[in-house]
mmCIF file of C-alpha atoms in Angstrom:
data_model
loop_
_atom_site.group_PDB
_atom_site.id
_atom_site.type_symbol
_atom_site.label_atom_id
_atom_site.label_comp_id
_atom_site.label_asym_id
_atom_site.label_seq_id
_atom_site.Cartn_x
_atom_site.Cartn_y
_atom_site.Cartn_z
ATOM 1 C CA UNK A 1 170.416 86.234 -43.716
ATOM 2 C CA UNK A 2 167.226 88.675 -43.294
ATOM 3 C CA UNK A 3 164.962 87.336 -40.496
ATOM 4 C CA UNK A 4 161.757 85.688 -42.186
ATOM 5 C CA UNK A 5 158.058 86.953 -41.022
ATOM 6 C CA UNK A 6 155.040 84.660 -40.096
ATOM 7 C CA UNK A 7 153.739 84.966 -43.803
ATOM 8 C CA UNK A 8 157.080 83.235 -44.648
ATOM 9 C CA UNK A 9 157.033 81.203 -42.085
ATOM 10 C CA UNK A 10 153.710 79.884 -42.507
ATOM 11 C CA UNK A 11 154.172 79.372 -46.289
ATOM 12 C CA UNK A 12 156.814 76.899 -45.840
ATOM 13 C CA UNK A 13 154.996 74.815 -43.673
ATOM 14 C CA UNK A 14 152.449 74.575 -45.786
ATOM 15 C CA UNK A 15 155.051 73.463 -48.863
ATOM 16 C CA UNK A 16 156.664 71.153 -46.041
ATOM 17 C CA UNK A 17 153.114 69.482 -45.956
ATOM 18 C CA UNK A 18 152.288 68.789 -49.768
ATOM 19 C CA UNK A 19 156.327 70.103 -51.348
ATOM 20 C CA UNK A 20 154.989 69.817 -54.650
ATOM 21 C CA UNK A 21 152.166 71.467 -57.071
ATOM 22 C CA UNK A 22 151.708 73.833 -59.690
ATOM 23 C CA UNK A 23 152.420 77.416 -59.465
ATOM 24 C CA UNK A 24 149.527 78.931 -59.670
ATOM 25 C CA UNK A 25 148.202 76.379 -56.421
ATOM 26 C CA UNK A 26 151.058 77.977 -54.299
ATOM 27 C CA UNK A 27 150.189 81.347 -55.820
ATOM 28 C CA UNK A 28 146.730 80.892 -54.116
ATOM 29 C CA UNK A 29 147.752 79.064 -50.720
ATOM 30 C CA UNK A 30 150.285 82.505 -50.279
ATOM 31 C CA UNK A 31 147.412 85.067 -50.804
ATOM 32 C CA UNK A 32 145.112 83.018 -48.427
ATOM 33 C CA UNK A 33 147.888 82.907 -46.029
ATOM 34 C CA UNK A 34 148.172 86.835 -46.530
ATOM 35 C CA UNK A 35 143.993 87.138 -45.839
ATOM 36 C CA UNK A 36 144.383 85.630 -42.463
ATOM 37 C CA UNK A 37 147.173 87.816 -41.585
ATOM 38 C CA UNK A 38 145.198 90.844 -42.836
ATOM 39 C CA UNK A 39 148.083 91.497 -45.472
ATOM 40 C CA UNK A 40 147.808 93.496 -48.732
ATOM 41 C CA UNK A 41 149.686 91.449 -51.546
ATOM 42 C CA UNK A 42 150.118 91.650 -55.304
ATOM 43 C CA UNK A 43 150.556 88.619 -57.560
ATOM 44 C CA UNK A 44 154.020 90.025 -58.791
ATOM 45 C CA UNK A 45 155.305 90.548 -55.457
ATOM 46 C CA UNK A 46 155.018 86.182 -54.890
ATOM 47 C CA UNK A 47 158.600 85.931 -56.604
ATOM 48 C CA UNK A 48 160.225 88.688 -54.588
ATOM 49 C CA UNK A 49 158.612 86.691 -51.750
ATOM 50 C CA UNK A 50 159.533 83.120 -52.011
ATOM 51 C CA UNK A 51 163.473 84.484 -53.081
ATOM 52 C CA UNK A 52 163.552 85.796 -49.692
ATOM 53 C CA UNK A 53 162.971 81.860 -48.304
ATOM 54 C CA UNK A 54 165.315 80.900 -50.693
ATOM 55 C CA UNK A 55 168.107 83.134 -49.390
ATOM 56 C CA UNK A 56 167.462 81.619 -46.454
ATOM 57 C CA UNK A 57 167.200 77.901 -46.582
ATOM 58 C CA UNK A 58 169.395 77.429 -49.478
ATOM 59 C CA UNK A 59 172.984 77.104 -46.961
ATOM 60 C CA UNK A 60 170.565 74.280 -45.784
ATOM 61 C CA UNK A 61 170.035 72.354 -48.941
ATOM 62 C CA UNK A 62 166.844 73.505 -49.652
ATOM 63 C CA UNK A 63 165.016 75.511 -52.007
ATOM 64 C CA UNK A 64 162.164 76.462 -53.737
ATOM 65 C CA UNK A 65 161.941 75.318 -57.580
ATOM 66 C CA UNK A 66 160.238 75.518 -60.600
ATOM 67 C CA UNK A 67 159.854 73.806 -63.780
ATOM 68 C CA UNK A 68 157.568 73.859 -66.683
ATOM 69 C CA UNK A 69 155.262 70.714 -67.439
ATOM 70 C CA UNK A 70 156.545 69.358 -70.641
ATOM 71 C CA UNK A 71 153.357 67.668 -71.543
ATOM 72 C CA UNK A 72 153.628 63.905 -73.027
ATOM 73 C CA UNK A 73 152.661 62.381 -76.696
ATOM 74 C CA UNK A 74 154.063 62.925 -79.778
ATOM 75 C CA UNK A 75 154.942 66.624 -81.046
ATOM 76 C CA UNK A 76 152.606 68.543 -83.207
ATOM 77 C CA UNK A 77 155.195 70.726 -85.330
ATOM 78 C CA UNK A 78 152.452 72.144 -87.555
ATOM 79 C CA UNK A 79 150.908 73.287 -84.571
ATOM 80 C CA UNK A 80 154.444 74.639 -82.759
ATOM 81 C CA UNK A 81 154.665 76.528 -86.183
ATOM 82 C CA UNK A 82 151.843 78.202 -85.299
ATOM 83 C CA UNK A 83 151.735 79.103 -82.394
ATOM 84 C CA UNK A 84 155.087 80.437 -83.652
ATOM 85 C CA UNK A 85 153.191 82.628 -86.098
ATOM 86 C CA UNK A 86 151.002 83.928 -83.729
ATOM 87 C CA UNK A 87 151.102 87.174 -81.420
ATOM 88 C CA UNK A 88 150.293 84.820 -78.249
ATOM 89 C CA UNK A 89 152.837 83.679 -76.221
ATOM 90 C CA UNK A 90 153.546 80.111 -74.940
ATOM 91 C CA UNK A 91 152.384 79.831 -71.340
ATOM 92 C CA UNK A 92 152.792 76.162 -69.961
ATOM 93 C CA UNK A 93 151.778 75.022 -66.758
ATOM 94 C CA UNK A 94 154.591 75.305 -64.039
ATOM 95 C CA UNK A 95 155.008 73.421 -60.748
ATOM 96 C CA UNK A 96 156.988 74.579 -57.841
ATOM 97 C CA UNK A 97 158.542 72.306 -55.044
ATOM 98 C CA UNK A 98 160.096 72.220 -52.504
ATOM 99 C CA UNK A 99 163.072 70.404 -52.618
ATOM 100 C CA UNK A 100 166.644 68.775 -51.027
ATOM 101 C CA UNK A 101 169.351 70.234 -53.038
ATOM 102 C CA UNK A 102 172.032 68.029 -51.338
ATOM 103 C CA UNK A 103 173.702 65.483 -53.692
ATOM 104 C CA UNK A 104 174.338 63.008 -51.162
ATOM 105 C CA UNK A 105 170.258 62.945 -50.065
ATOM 106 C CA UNK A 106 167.638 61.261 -50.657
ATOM 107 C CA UNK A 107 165.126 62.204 -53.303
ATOM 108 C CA UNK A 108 161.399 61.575 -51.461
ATOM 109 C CA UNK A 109 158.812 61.307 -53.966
ATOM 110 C CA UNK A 110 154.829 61.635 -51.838
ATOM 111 C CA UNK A 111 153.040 58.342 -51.604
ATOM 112 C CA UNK A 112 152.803 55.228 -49.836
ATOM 113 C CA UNK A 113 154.815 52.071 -52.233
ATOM 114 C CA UNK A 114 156.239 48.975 -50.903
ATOM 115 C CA UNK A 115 160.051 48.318 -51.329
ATOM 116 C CA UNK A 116 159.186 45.581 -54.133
ATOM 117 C CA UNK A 117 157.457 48.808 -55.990
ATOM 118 C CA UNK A 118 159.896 51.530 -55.256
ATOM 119 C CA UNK A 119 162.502 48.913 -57.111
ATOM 120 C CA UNK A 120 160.087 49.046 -59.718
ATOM 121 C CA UNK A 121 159.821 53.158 -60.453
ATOM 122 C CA UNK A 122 163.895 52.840 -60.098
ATOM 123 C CA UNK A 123 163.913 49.904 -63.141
ATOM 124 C CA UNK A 124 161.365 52.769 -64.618
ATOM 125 C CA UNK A 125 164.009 55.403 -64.359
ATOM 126 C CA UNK A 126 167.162 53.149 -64.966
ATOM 127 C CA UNK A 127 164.776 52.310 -68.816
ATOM 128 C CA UNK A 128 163.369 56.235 -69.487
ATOM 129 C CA UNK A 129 167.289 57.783 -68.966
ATOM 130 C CA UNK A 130 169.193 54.987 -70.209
ATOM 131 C CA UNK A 131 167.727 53.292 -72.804
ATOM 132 C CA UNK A 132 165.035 55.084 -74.381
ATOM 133 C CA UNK A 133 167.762 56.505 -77.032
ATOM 134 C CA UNK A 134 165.882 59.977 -77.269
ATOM 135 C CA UNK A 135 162.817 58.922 -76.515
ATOM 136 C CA UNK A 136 162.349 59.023 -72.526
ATOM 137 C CA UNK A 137 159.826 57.241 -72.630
ATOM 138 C CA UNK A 138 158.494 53.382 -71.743
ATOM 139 C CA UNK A 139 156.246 51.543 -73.290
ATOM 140 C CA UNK A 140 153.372 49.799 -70.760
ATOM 141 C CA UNK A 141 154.592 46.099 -72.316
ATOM 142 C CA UNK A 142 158.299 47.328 -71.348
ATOM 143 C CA UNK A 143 157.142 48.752 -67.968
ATOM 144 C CA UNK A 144 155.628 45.567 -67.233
ATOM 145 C CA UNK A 145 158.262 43.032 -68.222
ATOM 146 C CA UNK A 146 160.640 45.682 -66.001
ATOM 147 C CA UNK A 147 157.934 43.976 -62.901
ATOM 148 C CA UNK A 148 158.646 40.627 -64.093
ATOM 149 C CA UNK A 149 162.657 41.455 -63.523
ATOM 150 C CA UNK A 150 162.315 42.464 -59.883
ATOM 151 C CA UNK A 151 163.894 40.554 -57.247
ATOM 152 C CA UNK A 152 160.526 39.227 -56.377
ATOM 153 C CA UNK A 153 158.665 39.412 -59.717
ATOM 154 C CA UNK A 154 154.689 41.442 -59.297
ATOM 155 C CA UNK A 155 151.654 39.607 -61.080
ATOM 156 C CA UNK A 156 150.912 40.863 -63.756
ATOM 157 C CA UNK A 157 148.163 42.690 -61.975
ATOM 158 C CA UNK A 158 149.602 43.892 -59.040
ATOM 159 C CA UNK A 159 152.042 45.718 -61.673
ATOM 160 C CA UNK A 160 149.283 47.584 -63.700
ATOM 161 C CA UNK A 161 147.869 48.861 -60.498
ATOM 162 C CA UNK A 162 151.304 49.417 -59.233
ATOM 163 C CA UNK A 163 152.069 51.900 -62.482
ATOM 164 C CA UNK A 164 148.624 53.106 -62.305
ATOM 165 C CA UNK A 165 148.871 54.507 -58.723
ATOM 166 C CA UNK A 166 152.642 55.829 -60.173
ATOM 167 C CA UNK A 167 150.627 57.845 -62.700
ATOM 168 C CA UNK A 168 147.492 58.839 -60.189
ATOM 169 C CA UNK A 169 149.890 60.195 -57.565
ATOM 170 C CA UNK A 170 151.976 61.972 -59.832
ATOM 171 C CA UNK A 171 155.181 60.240 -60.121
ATOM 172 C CA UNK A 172 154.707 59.588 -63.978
ATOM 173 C CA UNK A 173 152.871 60.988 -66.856
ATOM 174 C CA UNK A 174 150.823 58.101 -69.649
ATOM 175 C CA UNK A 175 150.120 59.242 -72.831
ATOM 176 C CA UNK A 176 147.397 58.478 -74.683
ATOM 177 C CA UNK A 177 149.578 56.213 -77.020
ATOM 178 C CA UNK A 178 150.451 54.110 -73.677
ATOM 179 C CA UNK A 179 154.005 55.319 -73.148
ATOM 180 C CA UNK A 180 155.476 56.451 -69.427
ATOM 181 C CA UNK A 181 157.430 59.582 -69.280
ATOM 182 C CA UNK A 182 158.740 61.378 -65.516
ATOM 183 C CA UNK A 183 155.992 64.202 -64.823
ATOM 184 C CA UNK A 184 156.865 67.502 -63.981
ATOM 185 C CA UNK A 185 156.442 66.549 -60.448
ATOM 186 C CA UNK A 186 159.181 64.077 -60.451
ATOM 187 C CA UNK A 187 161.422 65.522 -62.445
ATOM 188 C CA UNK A 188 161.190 68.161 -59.359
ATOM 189 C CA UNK A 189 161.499 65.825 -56.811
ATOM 190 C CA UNK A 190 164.407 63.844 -58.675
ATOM 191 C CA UNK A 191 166.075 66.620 -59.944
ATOM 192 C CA UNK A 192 169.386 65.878 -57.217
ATOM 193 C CA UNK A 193 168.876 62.435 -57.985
ATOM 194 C CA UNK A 194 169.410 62.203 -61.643
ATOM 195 C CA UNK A 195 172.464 64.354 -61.332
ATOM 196 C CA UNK A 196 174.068 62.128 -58.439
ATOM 197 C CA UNK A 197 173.108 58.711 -59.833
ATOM 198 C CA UNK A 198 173.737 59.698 -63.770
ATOM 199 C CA UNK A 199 176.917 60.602 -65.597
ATOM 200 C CA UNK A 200 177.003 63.603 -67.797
ATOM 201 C CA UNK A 201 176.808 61.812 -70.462
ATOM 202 C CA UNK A 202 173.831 59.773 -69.361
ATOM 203 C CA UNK A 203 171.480 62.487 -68.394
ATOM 204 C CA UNK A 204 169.231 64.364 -70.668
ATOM 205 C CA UNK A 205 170.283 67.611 -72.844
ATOM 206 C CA UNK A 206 169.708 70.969 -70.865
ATOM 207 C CA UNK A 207 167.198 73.367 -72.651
ATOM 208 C CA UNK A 208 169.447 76.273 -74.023
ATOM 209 C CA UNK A 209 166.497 78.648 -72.583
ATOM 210 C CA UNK A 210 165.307 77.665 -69.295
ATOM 211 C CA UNK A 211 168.415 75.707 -68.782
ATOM 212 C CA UNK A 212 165.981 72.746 -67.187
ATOM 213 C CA UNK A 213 166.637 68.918 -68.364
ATOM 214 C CA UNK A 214 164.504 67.899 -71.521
ATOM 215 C CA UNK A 215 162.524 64.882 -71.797
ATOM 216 C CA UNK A 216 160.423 66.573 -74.467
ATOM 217 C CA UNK A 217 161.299 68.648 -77.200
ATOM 218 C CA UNK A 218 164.218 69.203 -79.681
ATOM 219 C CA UNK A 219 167.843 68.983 -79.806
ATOM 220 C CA UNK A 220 169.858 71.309 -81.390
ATOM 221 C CA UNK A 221 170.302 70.874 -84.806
ATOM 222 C CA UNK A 222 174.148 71.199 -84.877
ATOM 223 C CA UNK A 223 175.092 67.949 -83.850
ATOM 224 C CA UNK A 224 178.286 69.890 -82.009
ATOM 225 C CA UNK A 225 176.028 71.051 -79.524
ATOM 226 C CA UNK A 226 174.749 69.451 -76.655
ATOM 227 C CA UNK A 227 171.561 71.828 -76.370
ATOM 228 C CA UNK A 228 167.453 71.074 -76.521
ATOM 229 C CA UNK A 229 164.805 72.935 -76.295
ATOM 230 C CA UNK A 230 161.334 72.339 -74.600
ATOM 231 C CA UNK A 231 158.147 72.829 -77.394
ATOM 232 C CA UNK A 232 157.272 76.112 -75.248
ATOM 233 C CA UNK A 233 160.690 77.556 -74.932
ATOM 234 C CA UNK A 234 161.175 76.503 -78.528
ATOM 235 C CA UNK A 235 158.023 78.927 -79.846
ATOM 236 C CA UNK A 236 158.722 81.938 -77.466
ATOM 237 C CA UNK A 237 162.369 82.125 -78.444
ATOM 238 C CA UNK A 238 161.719 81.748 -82.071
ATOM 239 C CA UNK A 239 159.550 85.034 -82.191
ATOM 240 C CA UNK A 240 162.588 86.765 -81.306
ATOM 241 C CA UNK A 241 165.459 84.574 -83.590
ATOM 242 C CA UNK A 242 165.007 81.239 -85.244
ATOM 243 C CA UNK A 243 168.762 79.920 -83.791
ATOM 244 C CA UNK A 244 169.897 77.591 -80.625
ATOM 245 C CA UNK A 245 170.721 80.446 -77.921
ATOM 246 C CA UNK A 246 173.477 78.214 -77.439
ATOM 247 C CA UNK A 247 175.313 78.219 -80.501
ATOM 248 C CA UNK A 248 173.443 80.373 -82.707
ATOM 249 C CA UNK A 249 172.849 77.826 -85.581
ATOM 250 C CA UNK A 250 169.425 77.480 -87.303
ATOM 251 C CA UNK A 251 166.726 75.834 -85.603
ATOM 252 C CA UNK A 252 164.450 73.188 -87.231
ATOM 253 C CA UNK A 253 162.376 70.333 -86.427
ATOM 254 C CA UNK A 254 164.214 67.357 -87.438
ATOM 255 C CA UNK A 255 166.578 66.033 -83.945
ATOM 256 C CA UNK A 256 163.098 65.902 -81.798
ATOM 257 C CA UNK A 257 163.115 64.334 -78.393
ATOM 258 C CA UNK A 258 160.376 62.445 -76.623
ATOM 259 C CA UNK A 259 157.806 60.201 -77.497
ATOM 260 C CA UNK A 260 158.015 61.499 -81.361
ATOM 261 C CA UNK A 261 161.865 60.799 -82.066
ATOM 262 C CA UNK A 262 162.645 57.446 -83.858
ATOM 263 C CA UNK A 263 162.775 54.123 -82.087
ATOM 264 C CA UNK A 264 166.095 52.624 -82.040
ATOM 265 C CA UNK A 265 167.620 50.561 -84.121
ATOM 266 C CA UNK A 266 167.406 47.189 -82.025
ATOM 267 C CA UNK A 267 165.365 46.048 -79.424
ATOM 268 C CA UNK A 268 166.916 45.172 -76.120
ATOM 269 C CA UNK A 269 166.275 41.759 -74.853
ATOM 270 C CA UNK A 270 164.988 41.063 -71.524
ATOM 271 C CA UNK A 271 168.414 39.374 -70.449
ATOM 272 C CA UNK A 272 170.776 42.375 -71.698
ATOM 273 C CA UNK A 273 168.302 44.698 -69.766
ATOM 274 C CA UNK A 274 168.428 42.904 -66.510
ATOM 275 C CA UNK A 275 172.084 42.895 -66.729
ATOM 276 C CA UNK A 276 172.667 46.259 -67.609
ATOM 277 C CA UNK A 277 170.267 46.925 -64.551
ATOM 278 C CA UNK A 278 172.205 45.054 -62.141
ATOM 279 C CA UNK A 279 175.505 46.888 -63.386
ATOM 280 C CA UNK A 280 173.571 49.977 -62.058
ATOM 281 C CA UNK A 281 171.673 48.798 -58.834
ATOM 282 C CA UNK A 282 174.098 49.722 -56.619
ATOM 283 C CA UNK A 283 174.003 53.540 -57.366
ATOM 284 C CA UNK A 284 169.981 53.600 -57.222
ATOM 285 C CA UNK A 285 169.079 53.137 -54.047
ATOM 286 C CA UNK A 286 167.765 56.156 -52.468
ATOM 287 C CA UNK A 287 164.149 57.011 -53.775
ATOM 288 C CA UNK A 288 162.472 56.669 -50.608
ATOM 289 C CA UNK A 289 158.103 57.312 -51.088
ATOM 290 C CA UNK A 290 156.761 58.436 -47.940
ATOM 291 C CA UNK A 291 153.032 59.069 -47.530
ATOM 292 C CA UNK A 292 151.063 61.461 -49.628
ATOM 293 C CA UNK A 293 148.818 64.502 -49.065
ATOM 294 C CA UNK A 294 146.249 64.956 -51.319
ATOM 295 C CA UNK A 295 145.367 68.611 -51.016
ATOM 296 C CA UNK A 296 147.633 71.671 -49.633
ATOM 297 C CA UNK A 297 146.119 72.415 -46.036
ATOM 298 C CA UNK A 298 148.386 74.788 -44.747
ATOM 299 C CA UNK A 299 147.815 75.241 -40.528
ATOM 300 C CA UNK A 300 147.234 79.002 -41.231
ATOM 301 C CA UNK A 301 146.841 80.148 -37.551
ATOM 302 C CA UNK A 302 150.426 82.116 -36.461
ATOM 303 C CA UNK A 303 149.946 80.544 -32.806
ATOM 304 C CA UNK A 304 153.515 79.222 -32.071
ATOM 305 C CA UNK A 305 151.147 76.630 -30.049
ATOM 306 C CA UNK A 306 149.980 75.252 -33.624
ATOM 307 C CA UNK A 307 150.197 71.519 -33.524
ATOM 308 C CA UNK A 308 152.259 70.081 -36.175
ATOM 309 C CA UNK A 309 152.350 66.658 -38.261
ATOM 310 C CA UNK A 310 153.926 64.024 -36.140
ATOM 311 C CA UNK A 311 154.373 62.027 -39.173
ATOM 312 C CA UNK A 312 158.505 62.138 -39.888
ATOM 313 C CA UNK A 313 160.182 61.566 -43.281
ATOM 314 C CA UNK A 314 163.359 59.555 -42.629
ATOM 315 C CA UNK A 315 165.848 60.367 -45.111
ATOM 316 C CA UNK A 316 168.660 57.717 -46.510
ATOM 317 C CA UNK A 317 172.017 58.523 -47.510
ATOM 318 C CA UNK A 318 172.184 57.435 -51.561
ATOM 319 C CA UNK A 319 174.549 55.160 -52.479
ATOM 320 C CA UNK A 320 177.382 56.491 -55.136
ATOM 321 C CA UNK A 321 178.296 55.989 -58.343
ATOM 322 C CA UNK A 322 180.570 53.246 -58.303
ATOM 323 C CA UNK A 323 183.356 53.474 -61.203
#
């Protein structure tokens, strides 16, 4: 491993602080970093930069990620074709995290919940990945009957504040048809989770470009292949060939994922949902919420004397899979 200088140093305690926000927010807490040190740095030089940390905390289970911000709604094709047509090229918004690449960890989402709410956002997850049928998405009526379900059931109104704070502190995305989808900052932070806690077969397609999980988009229209695409991915590798990278066959606009892909078939009632639940309790129990930081204050003075955060994190092991 190369040795790591102050800048990196001081850059990942400032990620250690707030782990999670978009790209172009850790873009600017590295260059102020830089200032104080009296450094000379170049925007293209941040990847180099944060690699190096990654070379270096990844034997640790940890590393520095990115993902792009799906958005949430329905899916505007006319307007995907074009932007398709057009010379400019899709630039979503990205967040970077840092985050626990061990399987057997805990995934720590920022804020402050009570137990009876943390079983909540798990019901959440259990519906969005399970049963949403394409859609990964809940509906507020579903959200809240998931409340009424809990060991010890929430008011009514204690739930809508409880999913509102989920959505203020970035732990969910509402759209303006009423529907909760995972934001880009959970889908981060949950990234190990989802893999240990979901079977293959259970967790959502893999975009054929960016090869991150979508929740948002379109599947491949060759029903052989298990490929999506996200709406940005989708436009900037259509300039270049209309066909899944994956398996070459031509793309359309039909097998779309999300909030826009059909409803299913049947609605599930509240008593096959609770026991379908219960079959999977025992393999979600590791989302712990510590407290959050609202804004990235990195300590930006290199004296080793700095005082640090006393505020710990405990980490719990997650339970497995069982079967």
């Amino acid at each position: 491993m190369s040795a790591l200088s102050v800048h990196h140093h001081l850059f990942v305690q400032a990620m250690l602080l707030r782990r999670v926000a978009t790209f172009d927010q850790w873009l600017k807490v590295w260059k102020q970093i830089a200032k104080v040190l009296k450094l000379r740095v170049q925007d293209n030089e941040f990847l180099t930069f944060y690699g190096q940390i990654n070379y270096n905390i990844e034997p640790f289970g940890f590393r520095i990620d990115l993902m792009i911000d799906e958005g949430n709604g329905p899916i505007d094709v006319e307007e995907i074709q074009n932007n398709i047509s057009s010379n400019r090229r899709a630039q979503p918004s990205r967040w970077m995290a840092l985050v626990n690449t061990r399987s057997d960890s805990s995934s720590k989402l920022g804020s402050e919940f009570t137990p009876i709410e943390i079983s909540l956002y798990k019901k959440i997850i259990d519906k969005i990945v399970l049963h949403s049928k394409n859609r990964f998405c809940v509906s507020y009526h579903d959200a809240i009957r998931l409340s009424s379900m809990l060991e010890t059931p929430l008011k009514k109104s204690d739930a809508e504040k409880t999913l509102s704070a989920f959505v203020r502190k970035g732990w969910l995305s509402l759209s303006s048809n009423g529907f909760y989808t995972l934001s880009a900052r959970a889908r981060l932070e949950l990234k190990a989770y989802l893999m240990e806690n979901y079977g293959e077969d259970e967790q959502p397609p893999v975009c054929a470009s960016c090869r991150e999980v979508v929740m948002r988009g379109f599947k491949c229209p060759n029903g052989k292949c298990p490929k999506a695409m996200h709406e940005a991915c989708l436009i900037n590798n259509a300039r270049q060939s209309n066909a899944c990278p994956a398996c070459k066959s031509k793309w359309s606009f039909e097998r779309r994922i999300g909030e826009s892909a059909p409803l299913a078939p049947y609605a599930v009632s509240a008593e096959e949902d609770e026991s379908e639940s219960l079959s999977t309790s025992q393999r979600h129990s590791g989302i712990v919420l510590p407290e959050e930081e609202e804004d990235i204050k990195p300590d930006l003075q290199p004296d080793s004397s700095r005082r640090r955060s006393t505020r710990s994190r405990p980490s719990q092991s997650q339970s497995r899979r069982n079967g």
